[in-house]
Coordinates of C-alpha atoms (C1' of nucleotides) in Angstrom, one line a residue:
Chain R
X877 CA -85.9 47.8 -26.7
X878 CA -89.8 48.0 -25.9
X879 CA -91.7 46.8 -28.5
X880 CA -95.1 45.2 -27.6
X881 CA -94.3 42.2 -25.7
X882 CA -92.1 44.5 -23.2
X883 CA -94.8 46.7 -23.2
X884 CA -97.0 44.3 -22.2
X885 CA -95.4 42.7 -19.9
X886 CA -94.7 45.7 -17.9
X887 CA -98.3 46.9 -18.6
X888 CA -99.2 43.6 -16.5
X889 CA -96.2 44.1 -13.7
X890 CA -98.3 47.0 -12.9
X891 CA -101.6 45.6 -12.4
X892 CA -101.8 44.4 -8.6
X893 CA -100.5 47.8 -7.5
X894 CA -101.8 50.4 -9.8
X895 CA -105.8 50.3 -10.1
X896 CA -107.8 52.1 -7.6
X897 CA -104.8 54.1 -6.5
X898 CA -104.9 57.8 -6.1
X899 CA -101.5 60.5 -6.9
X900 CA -101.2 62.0 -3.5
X901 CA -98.0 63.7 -5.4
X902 CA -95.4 64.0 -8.4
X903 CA -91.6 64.2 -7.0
X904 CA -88.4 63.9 -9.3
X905 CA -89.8 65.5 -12.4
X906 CA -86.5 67.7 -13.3
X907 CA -86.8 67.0 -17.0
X908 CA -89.3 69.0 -18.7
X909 CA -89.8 67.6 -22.1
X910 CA -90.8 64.3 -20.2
X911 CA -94.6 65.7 -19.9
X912 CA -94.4 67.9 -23.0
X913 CA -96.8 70.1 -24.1
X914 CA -97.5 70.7 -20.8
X915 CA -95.1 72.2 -18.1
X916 CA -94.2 70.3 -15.1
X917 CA -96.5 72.5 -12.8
X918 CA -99.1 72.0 -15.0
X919 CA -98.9 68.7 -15.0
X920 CA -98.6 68.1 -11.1
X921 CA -101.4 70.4 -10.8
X922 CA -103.6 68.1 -13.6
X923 CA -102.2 64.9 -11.8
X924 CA -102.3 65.3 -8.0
X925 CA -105.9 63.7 -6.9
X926 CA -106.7 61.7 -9.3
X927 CA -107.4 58.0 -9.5
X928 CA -105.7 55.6 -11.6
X929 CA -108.9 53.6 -12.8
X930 CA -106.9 50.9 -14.7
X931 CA -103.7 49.4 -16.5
X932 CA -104.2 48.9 -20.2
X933 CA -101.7 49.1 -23.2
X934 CA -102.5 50.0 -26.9
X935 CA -99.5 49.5 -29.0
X936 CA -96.2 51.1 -27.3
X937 CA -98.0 53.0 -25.3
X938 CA -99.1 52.0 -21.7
X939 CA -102.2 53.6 -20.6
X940 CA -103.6 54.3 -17.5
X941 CA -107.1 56.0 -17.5
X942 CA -107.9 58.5 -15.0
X943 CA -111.6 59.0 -12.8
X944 CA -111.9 62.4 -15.0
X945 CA -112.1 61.2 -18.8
X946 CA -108.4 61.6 -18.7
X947 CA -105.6 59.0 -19.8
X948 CA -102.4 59.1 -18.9
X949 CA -100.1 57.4 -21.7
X950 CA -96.2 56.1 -21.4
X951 CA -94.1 55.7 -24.2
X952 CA -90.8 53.9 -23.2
X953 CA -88.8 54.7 -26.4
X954 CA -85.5 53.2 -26.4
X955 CA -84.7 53.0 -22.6
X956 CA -87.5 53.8 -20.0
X957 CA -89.1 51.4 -17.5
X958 CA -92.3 52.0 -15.7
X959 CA -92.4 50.3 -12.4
X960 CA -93.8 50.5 -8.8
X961 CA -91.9 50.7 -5.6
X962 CA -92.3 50.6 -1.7
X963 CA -93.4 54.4 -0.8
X964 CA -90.0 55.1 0.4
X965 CA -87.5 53.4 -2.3
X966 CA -84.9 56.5 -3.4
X967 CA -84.8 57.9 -7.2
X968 CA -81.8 57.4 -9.0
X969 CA -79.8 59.7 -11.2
X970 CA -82.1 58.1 -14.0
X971 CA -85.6 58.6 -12.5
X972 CA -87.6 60.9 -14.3
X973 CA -90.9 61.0 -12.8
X974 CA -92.4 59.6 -9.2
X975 CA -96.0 59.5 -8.7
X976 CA -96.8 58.9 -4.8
X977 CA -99.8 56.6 -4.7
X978 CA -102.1 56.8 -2.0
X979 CA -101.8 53.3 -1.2
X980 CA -98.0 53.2 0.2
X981 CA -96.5 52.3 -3.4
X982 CA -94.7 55.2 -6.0
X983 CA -95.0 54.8 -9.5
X984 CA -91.3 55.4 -10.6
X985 CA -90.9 56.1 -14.3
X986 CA -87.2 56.1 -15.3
X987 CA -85.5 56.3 -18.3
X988 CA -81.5 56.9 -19.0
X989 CA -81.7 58.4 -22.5
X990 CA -84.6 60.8 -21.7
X991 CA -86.6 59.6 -25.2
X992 CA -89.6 58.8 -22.9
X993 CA -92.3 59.9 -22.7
X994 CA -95.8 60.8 -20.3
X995 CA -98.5 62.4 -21.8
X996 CA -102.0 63.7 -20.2
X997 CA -104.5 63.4 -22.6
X998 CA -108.4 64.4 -22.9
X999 CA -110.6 61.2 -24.3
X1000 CA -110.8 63.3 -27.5
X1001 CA -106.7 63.5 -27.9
X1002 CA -106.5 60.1 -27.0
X1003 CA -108.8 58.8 -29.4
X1004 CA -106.9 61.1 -32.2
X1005 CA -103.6 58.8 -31.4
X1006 CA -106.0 55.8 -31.3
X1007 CA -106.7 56.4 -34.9
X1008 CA -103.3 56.8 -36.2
X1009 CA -102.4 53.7 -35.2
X1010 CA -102.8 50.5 -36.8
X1011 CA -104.1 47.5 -35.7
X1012 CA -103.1 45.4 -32.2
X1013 CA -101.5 42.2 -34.3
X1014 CA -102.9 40.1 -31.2
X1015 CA -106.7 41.3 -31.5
X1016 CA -109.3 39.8 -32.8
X1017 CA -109.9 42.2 -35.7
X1018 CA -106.3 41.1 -37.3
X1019 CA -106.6 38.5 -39.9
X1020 CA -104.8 37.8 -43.2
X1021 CA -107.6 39.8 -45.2
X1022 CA -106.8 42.7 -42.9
X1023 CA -103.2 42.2 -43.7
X1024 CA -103.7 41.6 -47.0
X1025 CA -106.0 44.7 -47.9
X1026 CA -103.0 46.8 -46.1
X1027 CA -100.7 45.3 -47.7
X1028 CA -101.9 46.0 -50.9
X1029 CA -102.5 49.9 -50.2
X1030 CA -98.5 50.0 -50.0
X1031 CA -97.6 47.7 -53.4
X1032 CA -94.6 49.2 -53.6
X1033 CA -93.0 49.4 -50.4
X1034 CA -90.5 47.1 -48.6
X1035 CA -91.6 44.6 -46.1
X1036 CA -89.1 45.8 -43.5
X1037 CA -90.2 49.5 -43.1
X1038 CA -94.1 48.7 -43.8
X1039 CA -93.8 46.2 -40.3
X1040 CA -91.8 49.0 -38.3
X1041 CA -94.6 51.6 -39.5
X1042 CA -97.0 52.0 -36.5
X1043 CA -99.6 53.4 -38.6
X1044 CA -99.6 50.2 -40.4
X1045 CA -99.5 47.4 -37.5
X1046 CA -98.9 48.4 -34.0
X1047 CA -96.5 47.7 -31.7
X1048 CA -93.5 46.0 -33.5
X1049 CA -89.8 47.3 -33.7
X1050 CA -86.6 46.3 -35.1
X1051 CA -86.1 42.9 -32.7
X1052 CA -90.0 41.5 -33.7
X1053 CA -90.4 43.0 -37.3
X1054 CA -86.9 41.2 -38.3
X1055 CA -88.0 37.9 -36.3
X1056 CA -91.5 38.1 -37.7
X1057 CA -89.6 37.8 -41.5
X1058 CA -87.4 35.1 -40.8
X1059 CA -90.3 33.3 -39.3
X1060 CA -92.3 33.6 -42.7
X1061 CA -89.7 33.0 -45.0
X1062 CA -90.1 36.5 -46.5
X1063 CA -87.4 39.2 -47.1
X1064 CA -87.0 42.3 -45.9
X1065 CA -86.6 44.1 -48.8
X1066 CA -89.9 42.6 -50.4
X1067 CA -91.9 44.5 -52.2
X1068 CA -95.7 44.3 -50.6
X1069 CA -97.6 44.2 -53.2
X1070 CA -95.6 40.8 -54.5
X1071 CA -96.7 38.7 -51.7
X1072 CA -99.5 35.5 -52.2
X1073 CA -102.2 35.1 -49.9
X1074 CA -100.3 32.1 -48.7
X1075 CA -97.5 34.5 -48.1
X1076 CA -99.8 36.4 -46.1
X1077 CA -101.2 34.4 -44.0
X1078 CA -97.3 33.0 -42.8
X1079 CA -96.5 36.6 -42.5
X1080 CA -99.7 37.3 -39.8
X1081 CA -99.0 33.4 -38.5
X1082 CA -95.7 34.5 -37.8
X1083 CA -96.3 37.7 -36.4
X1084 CA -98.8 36.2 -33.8
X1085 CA -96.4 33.5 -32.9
X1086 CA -93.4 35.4 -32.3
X1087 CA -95.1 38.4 -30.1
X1088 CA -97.5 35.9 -28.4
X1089 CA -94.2 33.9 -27.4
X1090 CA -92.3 36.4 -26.3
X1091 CA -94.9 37.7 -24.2
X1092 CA -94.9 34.2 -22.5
X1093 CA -91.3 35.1 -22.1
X1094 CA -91.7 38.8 -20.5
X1095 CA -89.7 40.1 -23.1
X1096 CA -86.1 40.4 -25.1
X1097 CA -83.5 41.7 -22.4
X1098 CA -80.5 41.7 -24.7
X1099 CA -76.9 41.6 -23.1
X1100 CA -77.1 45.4 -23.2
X1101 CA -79.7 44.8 -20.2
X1102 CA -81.3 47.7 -21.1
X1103 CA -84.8 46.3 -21.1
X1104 CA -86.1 45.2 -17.7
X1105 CA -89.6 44.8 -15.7
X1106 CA -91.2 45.0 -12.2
X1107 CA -88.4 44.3 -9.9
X1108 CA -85.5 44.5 -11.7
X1109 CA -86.2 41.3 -13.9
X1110 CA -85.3 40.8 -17.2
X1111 CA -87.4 39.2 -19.9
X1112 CA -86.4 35.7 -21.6
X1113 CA -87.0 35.9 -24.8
X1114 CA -83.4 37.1 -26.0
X1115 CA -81.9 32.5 -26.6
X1116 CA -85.2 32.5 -28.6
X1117 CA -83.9 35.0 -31.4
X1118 CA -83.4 33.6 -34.3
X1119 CA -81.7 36.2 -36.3
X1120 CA -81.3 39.6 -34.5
X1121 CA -78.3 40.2 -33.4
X1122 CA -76.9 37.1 -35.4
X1123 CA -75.2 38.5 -38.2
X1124 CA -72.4 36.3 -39.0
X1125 CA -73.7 33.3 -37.4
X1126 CA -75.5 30.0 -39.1
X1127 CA -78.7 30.2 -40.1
X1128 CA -80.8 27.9 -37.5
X1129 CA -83.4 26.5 -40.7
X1130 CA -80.3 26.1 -43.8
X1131 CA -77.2 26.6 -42.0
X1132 CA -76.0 29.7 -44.1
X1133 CA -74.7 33.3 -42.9
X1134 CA -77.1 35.2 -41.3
X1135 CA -76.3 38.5 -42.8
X1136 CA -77.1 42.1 -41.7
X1137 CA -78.2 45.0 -43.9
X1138 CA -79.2 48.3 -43.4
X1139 CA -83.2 49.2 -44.6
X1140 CA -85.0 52.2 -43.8
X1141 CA -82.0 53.5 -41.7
X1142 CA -82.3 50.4 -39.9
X1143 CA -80.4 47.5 -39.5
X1144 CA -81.9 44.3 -40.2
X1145 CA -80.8 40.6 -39.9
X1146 CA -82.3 37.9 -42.3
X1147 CA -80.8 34.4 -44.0
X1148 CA -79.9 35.2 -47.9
X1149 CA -81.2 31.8 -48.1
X1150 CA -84.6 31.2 -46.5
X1151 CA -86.1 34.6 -46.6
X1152 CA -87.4 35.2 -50.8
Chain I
dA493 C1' -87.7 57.3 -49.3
dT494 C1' -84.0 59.1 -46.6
dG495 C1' -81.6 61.6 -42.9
dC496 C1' -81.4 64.1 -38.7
dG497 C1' -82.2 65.1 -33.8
dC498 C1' -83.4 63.7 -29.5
dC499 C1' -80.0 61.4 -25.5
dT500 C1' -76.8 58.3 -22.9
dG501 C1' -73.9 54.4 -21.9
dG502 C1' -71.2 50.9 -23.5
dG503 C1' -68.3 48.9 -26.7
dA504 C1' -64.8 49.0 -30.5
Chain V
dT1415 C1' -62.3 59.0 -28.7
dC1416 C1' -65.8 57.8 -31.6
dC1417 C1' -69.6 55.5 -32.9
dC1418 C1' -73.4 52.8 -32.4
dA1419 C1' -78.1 51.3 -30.6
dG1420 C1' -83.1 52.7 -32.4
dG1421 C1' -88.7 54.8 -31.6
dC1422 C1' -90.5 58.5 -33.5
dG1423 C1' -91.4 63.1 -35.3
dC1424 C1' -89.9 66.1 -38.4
dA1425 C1' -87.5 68.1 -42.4
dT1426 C1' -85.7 67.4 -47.0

DNA sequence: ATGCGCCTGGGA
DNA sequence: TCCCAGGCGCAT
């Protein structure tokens, strides 16, 4: 599913075609909730003439500011994919949105389960869902005192939930968060406030290493297939999991069952063995 | 902290 | 045919 290397990486699929590019119109946009609050007229009417300025991405959501003060944000959820396309390439019975660019490409946003999500949003809305978030894991402000001092305002919670909260770190989900563990040696059900600052600093180590690889590897396209990017490409990161999706199988550091557990509603995949 | 709803396709 | 996948907001 998107999580912030697929984010990313289809953040950056969109950068040669996307800046500068005017909406000349919106086309396909029979599913209302997919621009809630506002209605679909509304938002053709806010949409049509403006210039895309620039591709960016802060956590799961991909953001492309507008020459009026505006952003327009995409949140993928489960199963959307942003892409762009020739002028004339047909929607699908998936499509939920086509933006016609002035500049002989459509920005096609399509999603089979309809979780996704484009928003319009004013610099002051936008920076109100800047501050709920947590910090980007890959910027410069995140260190091991950072995650520490967070850590600590949570003592009692579990590891597993904390990493899949977005106010707490932004931009991992169930795939990373699990891979993240297993990479540190920690387990999921933790409690925060137990861990060392060596602890700490293999959790953030970890963290880095597993997103920054896997955006190397334009994402986790499991067999599902679900995720995807640009053209039709899937990501390679999915032969570099360690544990999700491995319940069952030998654990790659000790050799023992990988086993699976559910944890905040979720499930996650750990060694019994390697993670304390 | 937990569970549900939002959705659909694919697998058991 | 049922159930599961899970990001996120919301209710309990």
């Amino acid at each position: 599913m998107p999580e912030l290397p697929e984010v990313e990486t289809t953040a950056r699929s969109l950068q040669r075609s996307l800046p500068g590019s005017k909406v000349i119109g919106v086309r396909e946009l029979d599913y209302a909730p997919t621009v809630e609050p506002l209605s679909p007229k509304d938002f053709i009417k806010a949409m049509v003439g403006r210039q895309i300025t620039s591709v960016g991405r802060r956590a799961k959501y991909i953001l492309l500011p507008l020459d009026n003060d505006h952003t327009l944000t995409v949140h993928l959820r489960m199963s959307g994919r942003l892409f762009t396309t020739p002028a004339e390439t047909p929607a699908d019975r998936h499509t939920r949105l086509i933006l016609d660019l002035d500049n002989y490409y459509a920005l096609h946003f399509r999603d089979v389960r309809k979780f996704g999500r484009m928003q319009l949003l004013t610099a002051a809305e936008y920076a109100a869902l800047d501050s709920r978030l947590g910090p980007e894991p890959l910027g410069t402000g995140f260190n091991s005192a950072v995650l520490a001092e967070r850590l600590q305002a949570h003592p009692r919670a579990r590891l597993k939930p904390l990493l899949l909260d977005q106010q707490f770190l932004a931009g991992l989900g169930n795939i990373y968060a699990d891979e993240s563990l297993f990479r540190a040696g920690l387990h999921p059900l933790r409690q925060a406030g137990t861990l060392s600052m060596e602890e700490i600093q293999r959790l953030r180590l970890a963290i880095c290493e597993v997103l920054s690889e896997a955006i190397i590897a334009e994402g986790t396209t499991l067999s599902n297939g679900v995720y995807r990017f640009g053209q039709d490409q899937p990501g390679r990161f999915a032969e570099r999991l360690q544990v999700y999706g491995h319940e069952g199988k030998t654990c790659p550091q000790c050799g023992e069952p990988l086993q699976r557990q559910i944890i905040g509603g979720r499930s996650s995949h750990f060694c019994p063995a390697c993670q304390v």
